[in-house]
Amino acid sequence: MTRVVLTGAAGFIGSHLVEALARRGDEVVGIDNFDPFYPRAMKEHNLVEMGSLPGFTFREQDMLDVEALEPIFTPDTVLVHLAAKAGVRPSLADPVGYVRANVTGTAAVLEAARRAGVSRIVFGSSSSVYGDSTPVPFREDAIAIEPVSPYAATKRAGELLLGSVAPIYGFKAVSLRFFTVYGPRQRPDLAIRAFTRKMVEGSTITLFGDGTQARDYTYCDDIVAGVVAAVEWTGSMPVGVETFNLGGNRSIPTEAMVAEIARALGIEPRIEWAPMQPGDVQRTAADLTKSSSRLGYMPKISFPDGIRRFVTWFREVYGRTD
Ligand SMILES: NC(=O)c1ccc[n+]([C@@H]2O[C@H](COP(=O)([O-])OP(=O)(O)OC[C@H]3O[C@@H](n4cnc5c(N)ncnc54)[C@H](O)[C@@H]3O)[C@@H](O)[C@H]2O)c1
């Protein structure tokens, strides 16, 4: 049994992770402040969908409050830090809020963990740190110093912050770079959910770019399996930070993504094209050599299968929280 403190527990990825950890018998303390980036009702619904899980307790708590966080930790706790303001385009409108949550917030969580004597840490980072200048497929040893949005810069800053203090504070830490995660409970700002809603409502979908943009989409259960493997890995790693990609193992052009949703819904999509948006990158693709050999990570859910599962869930909740 592992004791885990999970920040961002009411969110999309966090809520799936709670279920997986509780199912394997871990004690999980979930923290979330229901950040208004998207509606609180959706996050409350995530907690309801989880049902009652033995070993799981939830605290509504802002992670910026170091004094309130510190007593939640014990020295044998594994910190999984997923709380953040997520999303590339919204970060262009709120860079101050993103820095506060993702940089100051990460510093606060790490400081509370340090004071309590925590050593094992898993940090949820993002493929966006690779920017638009890293050769594909992205490898973890790429220098990644040209993020193209405030969001990407804050995630890279979080990684650098963790890397700077790990040897000083004795942290055994893993930074996981998630590649566009999708599945039930997906955030409403993300394309797959937003496009699905528009198709169901008969609205026109706006695709940005010239049709060559592509994303490495990763099903939530695969991400969760990677995070759980990383939690285990921190138990035997030396002091320092190790970075791993968690991707879906194939890059899918935007139009093919839309076609897959349309197939699952049985709806003919109406599409219009617009120029590429600031902050967007051309293509993401994860090199999984390191995460497969060291963490044993390998995504299992095919894109069509993942989209079918997402659409099934969407149909259930549509009208309730969407
Ligand atoms: N979803 C993706 O495609 C994706 C891709 C790459 C990286 N990530 C990263 O994974 C993590 C989880 O993303 P998600 O998609 O589940 O997002 P999400 O918004 O659903 O979850 C993040 C949670 O953090 C909480 N939070 C924000 N500020 C907080 C604060 N000050 N105190 C406490 N809680 C706070 C929010 O209320 C939210 O529930 C984030 O760190 C994100 O940057 C996500």
PDB file of N, CA and C and ligand atoms in Angstrom, residues 7-14 31-38 43 46 61-64 81-87 100-102 105 123-128 151 155 176-182 185-187 190, ligand 1:
ATOM      1  N   THR A   7      -2.475  16.219  -6.198  1.00  0.00           N
ATOM      2  CA  THR A   7      -3.047  17.543  -6.463  1.00  0.00           C
ATOM      3  C   THR A   7      -3.781  17.490  -7.811  1.00  0.00           C
ATOM      4  N   GLY A   8      -4.884  18.226  -7.893  1.00  0.00           N
ATOM      5  CA  GLY A   8      -5.670  18.213  -9.142  1.00  0.00           C
ATOM      6  C   GLY A   8      -6.574  16.998  -9.233  1.00  0.00           C
ATOM      7  N   ALA A   9      -6.980  16.459  -8.067  1.00  0.00           N
ATOM      8  CA  ALA A   9      -7.715  15.176  -8.027  1.00  0.00           C
ATOM      9  C   ALA A   9      -9.110  15.250  -8.632  1.00  0.00           C
ATOM     10  N   ALA A  10      -9.719  16.450  -8.671  1.00  0.00           N
ATOM     11  CA  ALA A  10     -11.077  16.543  -9.221  1.00  0.00           C
ATOM     12  C   ALA A  10     -11.068  16.774 -10.729  1.00  0.00           C
ATOM     13  N   GLY A  11      -9.886  16.933 -11.292  1.00  0.00           N
ATOM     14  CA  GLY A  11      -9.788  17.221 -12.729  1.00  0.00           C
ATOM     15  C   GLY A  11      -9.899  15.970 -13.579  1.00  0.00           C
ATOM     16  N   PHE A  12      -9.684  16.161 -14.865  1.00  0.00           N
ATOM     17  CA  PHE A  12      -9.838  15.080 -15.849  1.00  0.00           C
ATOM     18  C   PHE A  12      -8.881  13.917 -15.548  1.00  0.00           C
ATOM     19  N   ILE A  13      -7.595  14.159 -15.632  1.00  0.00           N
ATOM     20  CA  ILE A  13      -6.630  13.061 -15.446  1.00  0.00           C
ATOM     21  C   ILE A  13      -6.596  12.641 -13.974  1.00  0.00           C
ATOM     22  N   GLY A  14      -6.628  13.635 -13.070  1.00  0.00           N
ATOM     23  CA  GLY A  14      -6.544  13.340 -11.640  1.00  0.00           C
ATOM     24  C   GLY A  14      -7.640  12.389 -11.182  1.00  0.00           C
ATOM     25  N   ILE A  31      -6.418  16.593  -3.556  1.00  0.00           N
ATOM     26  CA  ILE A  31      -6.517  18.030  -3.288  1.00  0.00           C
ATOM     27  C   ILE A  31      -6.946  18.736  -4.574  1.00  0.00           C
ATOM     28  N   ASP A  32      -7.883  19.650  -4.449  1.00  0.00           N
ATOM     29  CA  ASP A  32      -8.281  20.441  -5.620  1.00  0.00           C
ATOM     30  C   ASP A  32      -9.000  21.686  -5.116  1.00  0.00           C
ATOM     31  N   ASN A  33      -8.831  22.802  -5.804  1.00  0.00           N
ATOM     32  CA  ASN A  33      -9.526  24.035  -5.378  1.00  0.00           C
ATOM     33  C   ASN A  33     -10.664  24.391  -6.335  1.00  0.00           C
ATOM     34  N   PHE A  34     -11.030  23.473  -7.245  1.00  0.00           N
ATOM     35  CA  PHE A  34     -12.080  23.733  -8.243  1.00  0.00           C
ATOM     36  C   PHE A  34     -11.802  25.052  -8.971  1.00  0.00           C
ATOM     37  N   ASP A  35     -10.605  25.156  -9.490  1.00  0.00           N
ATOM     38  CA  ASP A  35     -10.216  26.358 -10.231  1.00  0.00           C
ATOM     39  C   ASP A  35     -11.273  26.672 -11.306  1.00  0.00           C
ATOM     40  N   PRO A  36     -11.696  27.934 -11.406  1.00  0.00           N
ATOM     41  CA  PRO A  36     -12.812  28.256 -12.321  1.00  0.00           C
ATOM     42  C   PRO A  36     -12.459  28.232 -13.812  1.00  0.00           C
ATOM     43  N   PHE A  37     -11.291  27.727 -14.168  1.00  0.00           N
ATOM     44  CA  PHE A  37     -10.902  27.611 -15.583  1.00  0.00           C
ATOM     45  C   PHE A  37     -12.001  26.910 -16.399  1.00  0.00           C
ATOM     46  N   TYR A  38     -12.608  25.879 -15.815  1.00  0.00           N
ATOM     47  CA  TYR A  38     -13.859  25.346 -16.387  1.00  0.00           C
ATOM     48  C   TYR A  38     -14.791  25.017 -15.232  1.00  0.00           C
ATOM     49  N   LYS A  43     -16.264  19.217 -12.430  1.00  0.00           N
ATOM     50  CA  LYS A  43     -15.302  18.550 -11.540  1.00  0.00           C
ATOM     51  C   LYS A  43     -16.034  17.824 -10.409  1.00  0.00           C
ATOM     52  N   ASN A  46     -17.105  14.696 -11.786  1.00  0.00           N
ATOM     53  CA  ASN A  46     -16.015  13.706 -11.836  1.00  0.00           C
ATOM     54  C   ASN A  46     -15.927  12.948 -10.511  1.00  0.00           C
ATOM     55  N   GLN A  61      -8.894  22.493  -1.408  1.00  0.00           N
ATOM     56  CA  GLN A  61      -7.714  23.177  -0.884  1.00  0.00           C
ATOM     57  C   GLN A  61      -6.938  23.836  -2.020  1.00  0.00           C
ATOM     58  N   ASP A  62      -6.551  25.087  -1.824  1.00  0.00           N
ATOM     59  CA  ASP A  62      -5.689  25.755  -2.803  1.00  0.00           C
ATOM     60  C   ASP A  62      -4.248  25.321  -2.561  1.00  0.00           C
ATOM     61  N   MET A  63      -3.594  24.861  -3.596  1.00  0.00           N
ATOM     62  CA  MET A  63      -2.222  24.343  -3.418  1.00  0.00           C
ATOM     63  C   MET A  63      -1.217  25.457  -3.134  1.00  0.00           C
ATOM     64  N   LEU A  64      -1.627  26.715  -3.290  1.00  0.00           N
ATOM     65  CA  LEU A  64      -0.698  27.811  -3.009  1.00  0.00           C
ATOM     66  C   LEU A  64      -0.498  28.032  -1.516  1.00  0.00           C
ATOM     67  N   HIS A  81       1.809  15.473  -8.477  1.00  0.00           N
ATOM     68  CA  HIS A  81       1.395  16.866  -8.660  1.00  0.00           C
ATOM     69  C   HIS A  81       0.857  17.094 -10.077  1.00  0.00           C
ATOM     70  N   LEU A  82      -0.477  17.106 -10.162  1.00  0.00           N
ATOM     71  CA  LEU A  82      -1.129  17.325 -11.461  1.00  0.00           C
ATOM     72  C   LEU A  82      -1.889  18.644 -11.515  1.00  0.00           C
ATOM     73  N   ALA A  83      -2.104  19.290 -10.359  1.00  0.00           N
ATOM     74  CA  ALA A  83      -2.910  20.517 -10.366  1.00  0.00           C
ATOM     75  C   ALA A  83      -2.229  21.589 -11.203  1.00  0.00           C
ATOM     76  N   ALA A  84      -3.011  22.251 -12.021  1.00  0.00           N
ATOM     77  CA  ALA A  84      -2.466  23.290 -12.902  1.00  0.00           C
ATOM     78  C   ALA A  84      -3.618  24.005 -13.583  1.00  0.00           C
ATOM     79  N   LYS A  85      -3.291  25.147 -14.156  1.00  0.00           N
ATOM     80  CA  LYS A  85      -4.157  25.692 -15.189  1.00  0.00           C
ATOM     81  C   LYS A  85      -3.627  25.075 -16.471  1.00  0.00           C
ATOM     82  N   ALA A  86      -4.472  24.299 -17.145  1.00  0.00           N
ATOM     83  CA  ALA A  86      -4.035  23.572 -18.341  1.00  0.00           C
ATOM     84  C   ALA A  86      -4.583  24.270 -19.585  1.00  0.00           C
ATOM     85  N   GLY A  87      -4.001  23.962 -20.732  1.00  0.00           N
ATOM     86  CA  GLY A  87      -4.536  24.495 -21.993  1.00  0.00           C
ATOM     87  C   GLY A  87      -3.669  25.587 -22.578  1.00  0.00           C
ATOM     88  N   ARG A 100       0.983  31.946 -11.887  1.00  0.00           N
ATOM     89  CA  ARG A 100       0.656  31.805 -10.466  1.00  0.00           C
ATOM     90  C   ARG A 100       0.336  30.340 -10.142  1.00  0.00           C
ATOM     91  N   ALA A 101      -0.533  29.718 -10.939  1.00  0.00           N
ATOM     92  CA  ALA A 101      -0.924  28.328 -10.643  1.00  0.00           C
ATOM     93  C   ALA A 101       0.221  27.355 -10.935  1.00  0.00           C
ATOM     94  N   ASN A 102       0.855  27.500 -12.088  1.00  0.00           N
ATOM     95  CA  ASN A 102       1.751  26.436 -12.557  1.00  0.00           C
ATOM     96  C   ASN A 102       3.196  26.602 -12.090  1.00  0.00           C
ATOM     97  N   GLY A 105       2.472  27.849  -7.849  1.00  0.00           N
ATOM     98  CA  GLY A 105       1.759  26.705  -7.263  1.00  0.00           C
ATOM     99  C   GLY A 105       2.670  25.492  -7.124  1.00  0.00           C
ATOM    100  N   PHE A 123       5.611  14.492 -11.247  1.00  0.00           N
ATOM    101  CA  PHE A 123       5.101  15.784 -11.734  1.00  0.00           C
ATOM    102  C   PHE A 123       4.474  15.606 -13.127  1.00  0.00           C
ATOM    103  N   GLY A 124       3.275  16.136 -13.302  1.00  0.00           N
ATOM    104  CA  GLY A 124       2.593  16.064 -14.597  1.00  0.00           C
ATOM    105  C   GLY A 124       3.006  17.219 -15.484  1.00  0.00           C
ATOM    106  N   SER A 125       3.904  16.948 -16.417  1.00  0.00           N
ATOM    107  CA  SER A 125       4.313  17.980 -17.366  1.00  0.00           C
ATOM    108  C   SER A 125       3.612  17.749 -18.709  1.00  0.00           C
ATOM    109  N   SER A 126       4.131  18.374 -19.749  1.00  0.00           N
ATOM    110  CA  SER A 126       3.377  18.405 -21.009  1.00  0.00           C
ATOM    111  C   SER A 126       4.288  18.320 -22.227  1.00  0.00           C
ATOM    112  N   SER A 127       3.782  17.727 -23.278  1.00  0.00           N
ATOM    113  CA  SER A 127       4.517  17.674 -24.564  1.00  0.00           C
ATOM    114  C   SER A 127       4.742  19.083 -25.120  1.00  0.00           C
ATOM    115  N   SER A 128       3.945  20.045 -24.637  1.00  0.00           N
ATOM    116  CA  SER A 128       4.079  21.411 -25.166  1.00  0.00           C
ATOM    117  C   SER A 128       5.458  22.002 -24.878  1.00  0.00           C
ATOM    118  N   TYR A 151       1.489  28.768 -21.402  1.00  0.00           N
ATOM    119  CA  TYR A 151       1.258  27.473 -20.757  1.00  0.00           C
ATOM    120  C   TYR A 151       2.497  26.593 -20.850  1.00  0.00           C
ATOM    121  N   LYS A 155       4.944  25.098 -17.813  1.00  0.00           N
ATOM    122  CA  LYS A 155       5.196  23.669 -17.551  1.00  0.00           C
ATOM    123  C   LYS A 155       6.702  23.395 -17.566  1.00  0.00           C
ATOM    124  N   LEU A 176       6.700  13.713 -16.012  1.00  0.00           N
ATOM    125  CA  LEU A 176       6.048  12.979 -17.105  1.00  0.00           C
ATOM    126  C   LEU A 176       5.484  13.967 -18.107  1.00  0.00           C
ATOM    127  N   ARG A 177       5.902  13.853 -19.339  1.00  0.00           N
ATOM    128  CA  ARG A 177       5.379  14.755 -20.376  1.00  0.00           C
ATOM    129  C   ARG A 177       4.207  14.068 -21.074  1.00  0.00           C
ATOM    130  N   PHE A 178       2.989  14.497 -20.708  1.00  0.00           N
ATOM    131  CA  PHE A 178       1.775  13.919 -21.284  1.00  0.00           C
ATOM    132  C   PHE A 178       1.556  14.507 -22.682  1.00  0.00           C
ATOM    133  N   PHE A 179       1.165  13.647 -23.615  1.00  0.00           N
ATOM    134  CA  PHE A 179       0.817  14.082 -24.974  1.00  0.00           C
ATOM    135  C   PHE A 179      -0.704  14.045 -25.108  1.00  0.00           C
ATOM    136  N   THR A 180      -1.292  15.177 -25.499  1.00  0.00           N
ATOM    137  CA  THR A 180      -2.749  15.384 -25.620  1.00  0.00           C
ATOM    138  C   THR A 180      -3.594  14.196 -25.140  1.00  0.00           C
ATOM    139  N   VAL A 181      -4.121  14.352 -23.947  1.00  0.00           N
ATOM    140  CA  VAL A 181      -4.848  13.257 -23.302  1.00  0.00           C
ATOM    141  C   VAL A 181      -6.341  13.385 -23.621  1.00  0.00           C
ATOM    142  N   TYR A 182      -6.991  12.254 -23.895  1.00  0.00           N
ATOM    143  CA  TYR A 182      -8.423  12.289 -24.199  1.00  0.00           C
ATOM    144  C   TYR A 182      -9.088  11.090 -23.542  1.00  0.00           C
ATOM    145  N   ARG A 185     -14.508  12.374 -19.326  1.00  0.00           N
ATOM    146  CA  ARG A 185     -14.197  13.502 -18.416  1.00  0.00           C
ATOM    147  C   ARG A 185     -13.183  14.466 -18.999  1.00  0.00           C
ATOM    148  N   GLN A 186     -12.903  14.350 -20.274  1.00  0.00           N
ATOM    149  CA  GLN A 186     -11.927  15.275 -20.873  1.00  0.00           C
ATOM    150  C   GLN A 186     -12.349  16.728 -20.645  1.00  0.00           C
ATOM    151  N   ARG A 187     -11.370  17.589 -20.480  1.00  0.00           N
ATOM    152  CA  ARG A 187     -11.650  19.017 -20.271  1.00  0.00           C
ATOM    153  C   ARG A 187     -12.458  19.564 -21.442  1.00  0.00           C
ATOM    154  N   LEU A 190     -10.683  21.172 -24.649  1.00  0.00           N
ATOM    155  CA  LEU A 190      -9.855  20.381 -25.563  1.00  0.00           C
ATOM    156  C   LEU A 190     -10.651  19.982 -26.811  1.00  0.00           C
TER     157      LEU A 190
HETATM  158  N1  LIG B   1      -5.153  16.893 -20.631  1.00  0.00           N
HETATM  159  C1  LIG B   1      -4.071  16.959 -21.382  1.00  0.00           C
HETATM  160  O1  LIG B   1      -4.123  16.731 -22.602  1.00  0.00           O
HETATM  161  C2  LIG B   1      -2.742  17.294 -20.770  1.00  0.00           C
HETATM  162  C3  LIG B   1      -1.608  17.263 -21.608  1.00  0.00           C
HETATM  163  C4  LIG B   1      -0.374  17.579 -21.071  1.00  0.00           C
HETATM  164  C5  LIG B   1      -0.252  17.882 -19.723  1.00  0.00           C
HETATM  165  N2  LIG B   1      -1.357  17.910 -18.926  1.00  0.00           N
HETATM  166  C6  LIG B   1      -1.183  18.238 -17.512  1.00  0.00           C
HETATM  167  O2  LIG B   1      -1.841  17.260 -16.720  1.00  0.00           O
HETATM  168  C7  LIG B   1      -2.367  17.865 -15.542  1.00  0.00           C
HETATM  169  C8  LIG B   1      -3.861  17.564 -15.424  1.00  0.00           C
HETATM  170  O3  LIG B   1      -4.519  18.097 -16.575  1.00  0.00           O
HETATM  171  P1  LIG B   1      -6.074  17.890 -16.832  1.00  0.00           P
HETATM  172  O4  LIG B   1      -6.287  17.844 -18.288  1.00  0.00           O
HETATM  173  O5  LIG B   1      -6.604  16.794 -15.964  1.00  0.00           O
HETATM  174  O6  LIG B   1      -6.597  19.303 -16.327  1.00  0.00           O
HETATM  175  P2  LIG B   1      -7.792  19.686 -15.329  1.00  0.00           P
HETATM  176  O7  LIG B   1      -7.949  21.161 -15.442  1.00  0.00           O
HETATM  177  O8  LIG B   1      -8.983  18.831 -15.579  1.00  0.00           O
HETATM  178  O9  LIG B   1      -7.191  19.306 -13.907  1.00  0.00           O
HETATM  179  C9  LIG B   1      -6.345  20.169 -13.175  1.00  0.00           C
HETATM  180  C10 LIG B   1      -6.957  20.355 -11.805  1.00  0.00           C
HETATM  181  O10 LIG B   1      -6.096  21.207 -11.037  1.00  0.00           O
HETATM  182  C11 LIG B   1      -6.922  21.993 -10.197  1.00  0.00           C
HETATM  183  N3  LIG B   1      -6.215  23.196  -9.760  1.00  0.00           N
HETATM  184  C12 LIG B   1      -5.840  24.273 -10.515  1.00  0.00           C
HETATM  185  N4  LIG B   1      -5.272  25.215  -9.743  1.00  0.00           N
HETATM  186  C13 LIG B   1      -5.282  24.713  -8.469  1.00  0.00           C
HETATM  187  C14 LIG B   1      -4.852  25.236  -7.216  1.00  0.00           C
HETATM  188  N5  LIG B   1      -4.326  26.461  -7.105  1.00  0.00           N
HETATM  189  N6  LIG B   1      -4.997  24.468  -6.105  1.00  0.00           N
HETATM  190  C15 LIG B   1      -5.553  23.222  -6.199  1.00  0.00           C
HETATM  191  N7  LIG B   1      -6.000  22.684  -7.360  1.00  0.00           N
HETATM  192  C16 LIG B   1      -5.864  23.425  -8.484  1.00  0.00           C
HETATM  193  C17 LIG B   1      -8.124  22.338 -11.058  1.00  0.00           C
HETATM  194  O11 LIG B   1      -9.255  22.712 -10.293  1.00  0.00           O
HETATM  195  C18 LIG B   1      -8.325  21.039 -11.851  1.00  0.00           C
HETATM  196  O12 LIG B   1      -9.313  20.209 -11.267  1.00  0.00           O
HETATM  197  C19 LIG B   1      -2.033  19.350 -15.649  1.00  0.00           C
HETATM  198  O13 LIG B   1      -0.851  19.592 -14.920  1.00  0.00           O
HETATM  199  C20 LIG B   1      -1.797  19.573 -17.126  1.00  0.00           C
HETATM  200  O14 LIG B   1      -0.918  20.648 -17.352  1.00  0.00           O
HETATM  201  C21 LIG B   1      -2.597  17.625 -19.426  1.00  0.00           C
END
